[in-house]
């Protein structure tokens, strides 16, 4: 939590030499609007709650080489409307994008783990796209719970389990395609 609650912090450049970002690094930096990663980055993980409740952060591009987006990494970033997730990401942690302003999300084909409640309460989320031949085998507990704007989704053929409350409260959901490989809902 090196910069925790630094409310005067408005922008940050993370040097390419950084290999580890501590948990809660920019936790509740409520005026942070711009995050730049120098490339090529050595960073492989967006750590637990790294940008939690950065309520002015509207857009971010996660750099290549990042493979993990930690638990609650962007949770509470209520005006975060745009994020680019690189193809290298294979793990999106629990509540990673909970209570954000995302309107759409593209999940790279290499993602194998989509944590519980990852997009819970993303009230503006309308579109979820799974890229290419997805490797996800489980849609976790409450992943899209209470995403009242989500209107359709095509679940990847690789999915075999859809956990409880995955689409609970998705009142705009009018279309869903469940692949034949699903053995447990």
PDB file of C-alpha atoms in Angstrom:
ATOM      1  CA  UNK A   1       0.000   0.000   0.000  1.00  0.00           C
ATOM      2  CA  UNK A   2       2.859   2.393  -0.744  1.00  0.00           C
ATOM      3  CA  UNK A   3       0.547   5.056  -2.223  1.00  0.00           C
ATOM      4  CA  UNK A   4      -2.626   4.075  -0.359  1.00  0.00           C
ATOM      5  CA  UNK A   5      -5.162   6.908  -0.109  1.00  0.00           C
ATOM      6  CA  UNK A   6      -2.884   9.449  -1.833  1.00  0.00           C
ATOM      7  CA  UNK A   7      -5.827  11.552  -2.931  1.00  0.00           C
ATOM      8  CA  UNK A   8      -3.620  14.212  -4.561  1.00  0.00           C
ATOM      9  CA  UNK A   9      -2.088  11.636  -6.928  1.00  0.00           C
ATOM     10  CA  UNK A  10      -3.570  12.159 -10.427  1.00  0.00           C
ATOM     11  CA  UNK A  11      -1.167  10.295 -12.713  1.00  0.00           C
ATOM     12  CA  UNK A  12       1.520   7.653 -12.458  1.00  0.00           C
ATOM     13  CA  UNK A  13       4.066   6.090 -14.786  1.00  0.00           C
ATOM     14  CA  UNK A  14       5.205   2.616 -13.796  1.00  0.00           C
ATOM     15  CA  UNK A  15       8.779   2.117 -15.049  1.00  0.00           C
ATOM     16  CA  UNK A  16       9.605  -0.923 -17.179  1.00  0.00           C
ATOM     17  CA  UNK A  17      12.108  -2.041 -14.521  1.00  0.00           C
ATOM     18  CA  UNK A  18       9.338  -2.751 -11.970  1.00  0.00           C
ATOM     19  CA  UNK A  19       8.938  -6.525 -11.607  1.00  0.00           C
ATOM     20  CA  UNK A  20       6.582  -6.614  -8.613  1.00  0.00           C
ATOM     21  CA  UNK A  21       3.800  -4.258  -7.610  1.00  0.00           C
ATOM     22  CA  UNK A  22       2.739  -4.686  -4.002  1.00  0.00           C
ATOM     23  CA  UNK A  23      -0.829  -5.382  -2.955  1.00  0.00           C
ATOM     24  CA  UNK A  24      -3.005  -2.296  -2.409  1.00  0.00           C
ATOM     25  CA  UNK A  25      -0.381  -0.164  -4.201  1.00  0.00           C
ATOM     26  CA  UNK A  26      -2.792   2.602  -5.331  1.00  0.00           C
ATOM     27  CA  UNK A  27      -5.648   1.603  -3.010  1.00  0.00           C
ATOM     28  CA  UNK A  28      -8.213   4.413  -2.788  1.00  0.00           C
ATOM     29  CA  UNK A  29      -6.209   6.928  -4.807  1.00  0.00           C
ATOM     30  CA  UNK A  30      -9.523   8.567  -5.580  1.00  0.00           C
ATOM     31  CA  UNK A  31      -8.186  11.196  -8.014  1.00  0.00           C
ATOM     32  CA  UNK A  32      -5.905   8.936 -10.058  1.00  0.00           C
ATOM     33  CA  UNK A  33      -6.922   9.385 -13.710  1.00  0.00           C
ATOM     34  CA  UNK A  34      -3.894   8.278 -15.739  1.00  0.00           C
ATOM     35  CA  UNK A  35      -1.777   5.142 -15.420  1.00  0.00           C
ATOM     36  CA  UNK A  36       1.044   4.542 -17.904  1.00  0.00           C
ATOM     37  CA  UNK A  37       3.154   1.400 -18.031  1.00  0.00           C
ATOM     38  CA  UNK A  38       6.563   1.837 -19.682  1.00  0.00           C
ATOM     39  CA  UNK A  39       7.109  -0.960 -22.167  1.00  0.00           C
ATOM     40  CA  UNK A  40       8.433  -3.521 -22.471  1.00  0.00           C
ATOM     41  CA  UNK A  41       7.259  -4.086 -18.918  1.00  0.00           C
ATOM     42  CA  UNK A  42       8.729  -6.644 -16.552  1.00  0.00           C
ATOM     43  CA  UNK A  43       5.535  -6.684 -14.510  1.00  0.00           C
ATOM     44  CA  UNK A  44       3.582  -9.958 -14.737  1.00  0.00           C
ATOM     45  CA  UNK A  45       0.846  -9.361 -12.157  1.00  0.00           C
ATOM     46  CA  UNK A  46      -1.656  -6.615 -11.489  1.00  0.00           C
ATOM     47  CA  UNK A  47      -1.650  -7.288  -7.749  1.00  0.00           C
ATOM     48  CA  UNK A  48      -4.491  -7.678  -5.265  1.00  0.00           C
ATOM     49  CA  UNK A  49      -6.522  -4.454  -4.953  1.00  0.00           C
ATOM     50  CA  UNK A  50      -3.799  -2.559  -6.828  1.00  0.00           C
ATOM     51  CA  UNK A  51      -6.276   0.068  -8.133  1.00  0.00           C
ATOM     52  CA  UNK A  52      -9.142  -0.592  -5.704  1.00  0.00           C
ATOM     53  CA  UNK A  53     -11.556   2.351  -5.566  1.00  0.00           C
ATOM     54  CA  UNK A  54      -9.562   4.575  -7.888  1.00  0.00           C
ATOM     55  CA  UNK A  55     -12.856   6.288  -8.594  1.00  0.00           C
ATOM     56  CA  UNK A  56     -11.564   8.704 -11.267  1.00  0.00           C
ATOM     57  CA  UNK A  57      -9.757   6.093 -13.393  1.00  0.00           C
ATOM     58  CA  UNK A  58     -11.688   5.871 -16.687  1.00  0.00           C
ATOM     59  CA  UNK A  59      -9.436   3.816 -18.952  1.00  0.00           C
ATOM     60  CA  UNK A  60      -6.369   1.609 -18.684  1.00  0.00           C
ATOM     61  CA  UNK A  61      -4.307  -0.568 -20.982  1.00  0.00           C
ATOM     62  CA  UNK A  62      -2.726  -3.509 -19.228  1.00  0.00           C
ATOM     63  CA  UNK A  63       0.670  -4.128 -20.812  1.00  0.00           C
ATOM     64  CA  UNK A  64       1.827  -7.340 -22.507  1.00  0.00           C
ATOM     65  CA  UNK A  65       3.657  -9.788 -20.199  1.00  0.00           C
ATOM     66  CA  UNK A  66       0.967  -9.436 -17.521  1.00  0.00           C
ATOM     67  CA  UNK A  67      -0.496 -12.898 -16.920  1.00  0.00           C
ATOM     68  CA  UNK A  68      -2.573 -12.330 -13.782  1.00  0.00           C
ATOM     69  CA  UNK A  69      -5.111  -9.733 -12.743  1.00  0.00           C
ATOM     70  CA  UNK A  70      -5.397 -10.140  -8.984  1.00  0.00           C
ATOM     71  CA  UNK A  71      -8.372 -10.206  -6.677  1.00  0.00           C
ATOM     72  CA  UNK A  72     -10.201  -6.859  -6.502  1.00  0.00           C
ATOM     73  CA  UNK A  73      -7.549  -5.253  -8.731  1.00  0.00           C
ATOM     74  CA  UNK A  74     -10.013  -2.716 -10.197  1.00  0.00           C
ATOM     75  CA  UNK A  75     -12.947  -3.232  -7.831  1.00  0.00           C
ATOM     76  CA  UNK A  76     -14.831  -0.044  -7.095  1.00  0.00           C
ATOM     77  CA  UNK A  77     -13.390   1.860 -10.087  1.00  0.00           C
ATOM     78  CA  UNK A  78     -16.886   3.136 -10.790  1.00  0.00           C
ATOM     79  CA  UNK A  79     -16.038   5.247 -13.852  1.00  0.00           C
ATOM     80  CA  UNK A  80     -13.683   2.705 -15.444  1.00  0.00           C
ATOM     81  CA  UNK A  81     -15.394   2.289 -18.809  1.00  0.00           C
ATOM     82  CA  UNK A  82     -12.571   0.909 -20.935  1.00  0.00           C
ATOM     83  CA  UNK A  83      -9.851  -1.646 -20.314  1.00  0.00           C
ATOM     84  CA  UNK A  84      -7.592  -3.569 -22.644  1.00  0.00           C
ATOM     85  CA  UNK A  85      -6.568  -7.000 -21.402  1.00  0.00           C
ATOM     86  CA  UNK A  86      -3.569  -8.465 -23.253  1.00  0.00           C
ATOM     87  CA  UNK A  87      -3.585 -11.961 -24.756  1.00  0.00           C
ATOM     88  CA  UNK A  88      -1.014 -13.119 -22.189  1.00  0.00           C
ATOM     89  CA  UNK A  89      -3.484 -12.888 -19.290  1.00  0.00           C
ATOM     90  CA  UNK A  90      -4.580 -16.336 -18.111  1.00  0.00           C
ATOM     91  CA  UNK A  91      -6.080 -15.548 -14.702  1.00  0.00           C
ATOM     92  CA  UNK A  92      -8.668 -12.945 -13.724  1.00  0.00           C
ATOM     93  CA  UNK A  93      -9.095 -12.964  -9.945  1.00  0.00           C
ATOM     94  CA  UNK A  94     -12.177 -12.798  -7.755  1.00  0.00           C
ATOM     95  CA  UNK A  95     -13.993  -9.446  -7.827  1.00  0.00           C
ATOM     96  CA  UNK A  96     -11.303  -8.084 -10.187  1.00  0.00           C
ATOM     97  CA  UNK A  97     -13.762  -5.766 -11.968  1.00  0.00           C
ATOM     98  CA  UNK A  98     -16.587  -5.662  -9.421  1.00  0.00           C
ATOM     99  CA  UNK A  99     -18.546  -2.389  -9.334  1.00  0.00           C
ATOM    100  CA  UNK A 100     -16.891  -0.822 -12.368  1.00  0.00           C
ATOM    101  CA  UNK A 101     -18.366   1.255 -15.181  1.00  0.00           C
ATOM    102  CA  UNK A 102     -17.279  -1.159 -17.928  1.00  0.00           C
ATOM    103  CA  UNK A 103     -19.678  -1.273 -20.864  1.00  0.00           C
ATOM    104  CA  UNK A 104     -17.972  -4.151 -22.661  1.00  0.00           C
ATOM    105  CA  UNK A 105     -15.193  -6.609 -21.987  1.00  0.00           C
ATOM    106  CA  UNK A 106     -13.166  -8.870 -24.233  1.00  0.00           C
ATOM    107  CA  UNK A 107     -11.735 -11.876 -22.441  1.00  0.00           C
ATOM    108  CA  UNK A 108      -8.596 -13.203 -24.172  1.00  0.00           C
ATOM    109  CA  UNK A 109      -8.577 -16.834 -25.297  1.00  0.00           C
ATOM    110  CA  UNK A 110      -5.737 -17.723 -22.913  1.00  0.00           C
ATOM    111  CA  UNK A 111      -7.764 -16.948 -19.787  1.00  0.00           C
ATOM    112  CA  UNK A 112      -8.250 -20.248 -17.965  1.00  0.00           C
ATOM    113  CA  UNK A 113      -9.576 -18.894 -14.688  1.00  0.00           C
ATOM    114  CA  UNK A 114     -12.341 -16.360 -14.265  1.00  0.00           C
ATOM    115  CA  UNK A 115     -12.671 -15.758 -10.508  1.00  0.00           C
ATOM    116  CA  UNK A 116     -15.874 -15.640  -8.538  1.00  0.00           C
ATOM    117  CA  UNK A 117     -17.770 -12.358  -8.816  1.00  0.00           C
ATOM    118  CA  UNK A 118     -15.164 -11.049 -11.306  1.00  0.00           C
ATOM    119  CA  UNK A 119     -17.662  -8.693 -13.002  1.00  0.00           C
ATOM    120  CA  UNK A 120     -20.316  -8.554 -10.263  1.00  0.00           C
ATOM    121  CA  UNK A 121     -22.244  -5.274 -10.130  1.00  0.00           C
ATOM    122  CA  UNK A 122     -20.649  -3.897 -13.308  1.00  0.00           C
ATOM    123  CA  UNK A 123     -23.936  -2.086 -13.867  1.00  0.00           C
ATOM    124  CA  UNK A 124     -23.185  -0.770 -17.362  1.00  0.00           C
ATOM    125  CA  UNK A 125     -21.744  -4.032 -18.749  1.00  0.00           C
ATOM    126  CA  UNK A 126     -23.663  -4.874 -21.926  1.00  0.00           C
ATOM    127  CA  UNK A 127     -21.291  -7.029 -23.953  1.00  0.00           C
ATOM    128  CA  UNK A 128     -18.961  -9.880 -23.011  1.00  0.00           C
ATOM    129  CA  UNK A 129     -16.799 -11.340 -25.769  1.00  0.00           C
ATOM    130  CA  UNK A 130     -14.674 -14.436 -25.381  1.00  0.00           C
ATOM    131  CA  UNK A 131     -11.842 -14.261 -27.944  1.00  0.00           C
ATOM    132  CA  UNK A 132     -10.901 -17.124 -30.236  1.00  0.00           C
ATOM    133  CA  UNK A 133     -10.836 -20.639 -28.870  1.00  0.00           C
ATOM    134  CA  UNK A 134     -11.330 -19.971 -25.186  1.00  0.00           C
ATOM    135  CA  UNK A 135      -9.690 -22.176 -22.559  1.00  0.00           C
ATOM    136  CA  UNK A 136     -12.083 -21.304 -19.705  1.00  0.00           C
ATOM    137  CA  UNK A 137     -13.710 -24.406 -18.250  1.00  0.00           C
ATOM    138  CA  UNK A 138     -15.682 -22.807 -15.395  1.00  0.00           C
ATOM    139  CA  UNK A 139     -17.869 -19.729 -15.197  1.00  0.00           C
ATOM    140  CA  UNK A 140     -17.340 -18.939 -11.506  1.00  0.00           C
ATOM    141  CA  UNK A 141     -19.774 -18.124  -8.739  1.00  0.00           C
ATOM    142  CA  UNK A 142     -21.632 -14.867  -9.434  1.00  0.00           C
ATOM    143  CA  UNK A 143     -19.237 -13.828 -12.222  1.00  0.00           C
ATOM    144  CA  UNK A 144     -21.823 -11.599 -13.925  1.00  0.00           C
ATOM    145  CA  UNK A 145     -24.153 -11.227 -10.924  1.00  0.00           C
ATOM    146  CA  UNK A 146     -26.349  -8.119 -10.960  1.00  0.00           C
ATOM    147  CA  UNK A 147     -25.034  -6.888 -14.317  1.00  0.00           C
ATOM    148  CA  UNK A 148     -28.444  -5.463 -15.151  1.00  0.00           C
ATOM    149  CA  UNK A 149     -27.399  -4.189 -18.622  1.00  0.00           C
ATOM    150  CA  UNK A 150     -25.961  -7.499 -19.908  1.00  0.00           C
ATOM    151  CA  UNK A 151     -28.302  -8.569 -22.712  1.00  0.00           C
ATOM    152  CA  UNK A 152     -26.644 -11.565 -24.398  1.00  0.00           C
ATOM    153  CA  UNK A 153     -23.666 -13.854 -24.022  1.00  0.00           C
ATOM    154  CA  UNK A 154     -22.166 -16.776 -25.890  1.00  0.00           C
ATOM    155  CA  UNK A 155     -20.505 -19.106 -23.448  1.00  0.00           C
ATOM    156  CA  UNK A 156     -17.338 -20.683 -24.914  1.00  0.00           C
ATOM    157  CA  UNK A 157     -17.407 -24.344 -25.959  1.00  0.00           C
ATOM    158  CA  UNK A 158     -14.603 -25.072 -23.453  1.00  0.00           C
ATOM    159  CA  UNK A 159     -16.906 -24.400 -20.465  1.00  0.00           C
ATOM    160  CA  UNK A 160     -18.072 -27.472 -18.565  1.00  0.00           C
ATOM    161  CA  UNK A 161     -19.368 -25.823 -15.369  1.00  0.00           C
ATOM    162  CA  UNK A 162     -21.556 -22.775 -14.799  1.00  0.00           C
ATOM    163  CA  UNK A 163     -21.490 -21.980 -11.077  1.00  0.00           C
ATOM    164  CA  UNK A 164     -24.291 -20.616  -8.923  1.00  0.00           C
ATOM    165  CA  UNK A 165     -25.534 -17.065  -9.350  1.00  0.00           C
ATOM    166  CA  UNK A 166     -23.412 -16.678 -12.501  1.00  0.00           C
ATOM    167  CA  UNK A 167     -26.156 -14.584 -14.124  1.00  0.00           C
ATOM    168  CA  UNK A 168     -28.253 -13.738 -11.074  1.00  0.00           C
ATOM    169  CA  UNK A 169     -29.925 -10.325 -11.436  1.00  0.00           C
ATOM    170  CA  UNK A 170     -29.060  -9.970 -15.140  1.00  0.00           C
ATOM    171  CA  UNK A 171     -32.518  -8.566 -15.836  1.00  0.00           C
ATOM    172  CA  UNK A 172     -31.735  -7.453 -19.420  1.00  0.00           C
ATOM    173  CA  UNK A 173     -30.405 -10.885 -20.448  1.00  0.00           C
ATOM    174  CA  UNK A 174     -32.538 -11.986 -23.404  1.00  0.00           C
ATOM    175  CA  UNK A 175     -30.227 -14.502 -25.050  1.00  0.00           C
ATOM    176  CA  UNK A 176     -27.741 -17.071 -23.814  1.00  0.00           C
ATOM    177  CA  UNK A 177     -26.041 -19.904 -25.638  1.00  0.00           C
ATOM    178  CA  UNK A 178     -24.990 -22.843 -23.489  1.00  0.00           C
ATOM    179  CA  UNK A 179     -22.492 -25.158 -25.208  1.00  0.00           C
ATOM    180  CA  UNK A 180     -22.999 -28.911 -25.348  1.00  0.00           C
ATOM    181  CA  UNK A 181     -19.896 -29.544 -23.168  1.00  0.00           C
ATOM    182  CA  UNK A 182     -21.593 -28.038 -20.097  1.00  0.00           C
ATOM    183  CA  UNK A 183     -22.196 -30.865 -17.631  1.00  0.00           C
ATOM    184  CA  UNK A 184     -22.990 -28.859 -14.495  1.00  0.00           C
ATOM    185  CA  UNK A 185     -25.092 -25.764 -13.885  1.00  0.00           C
TER     186      UNK A 185
END
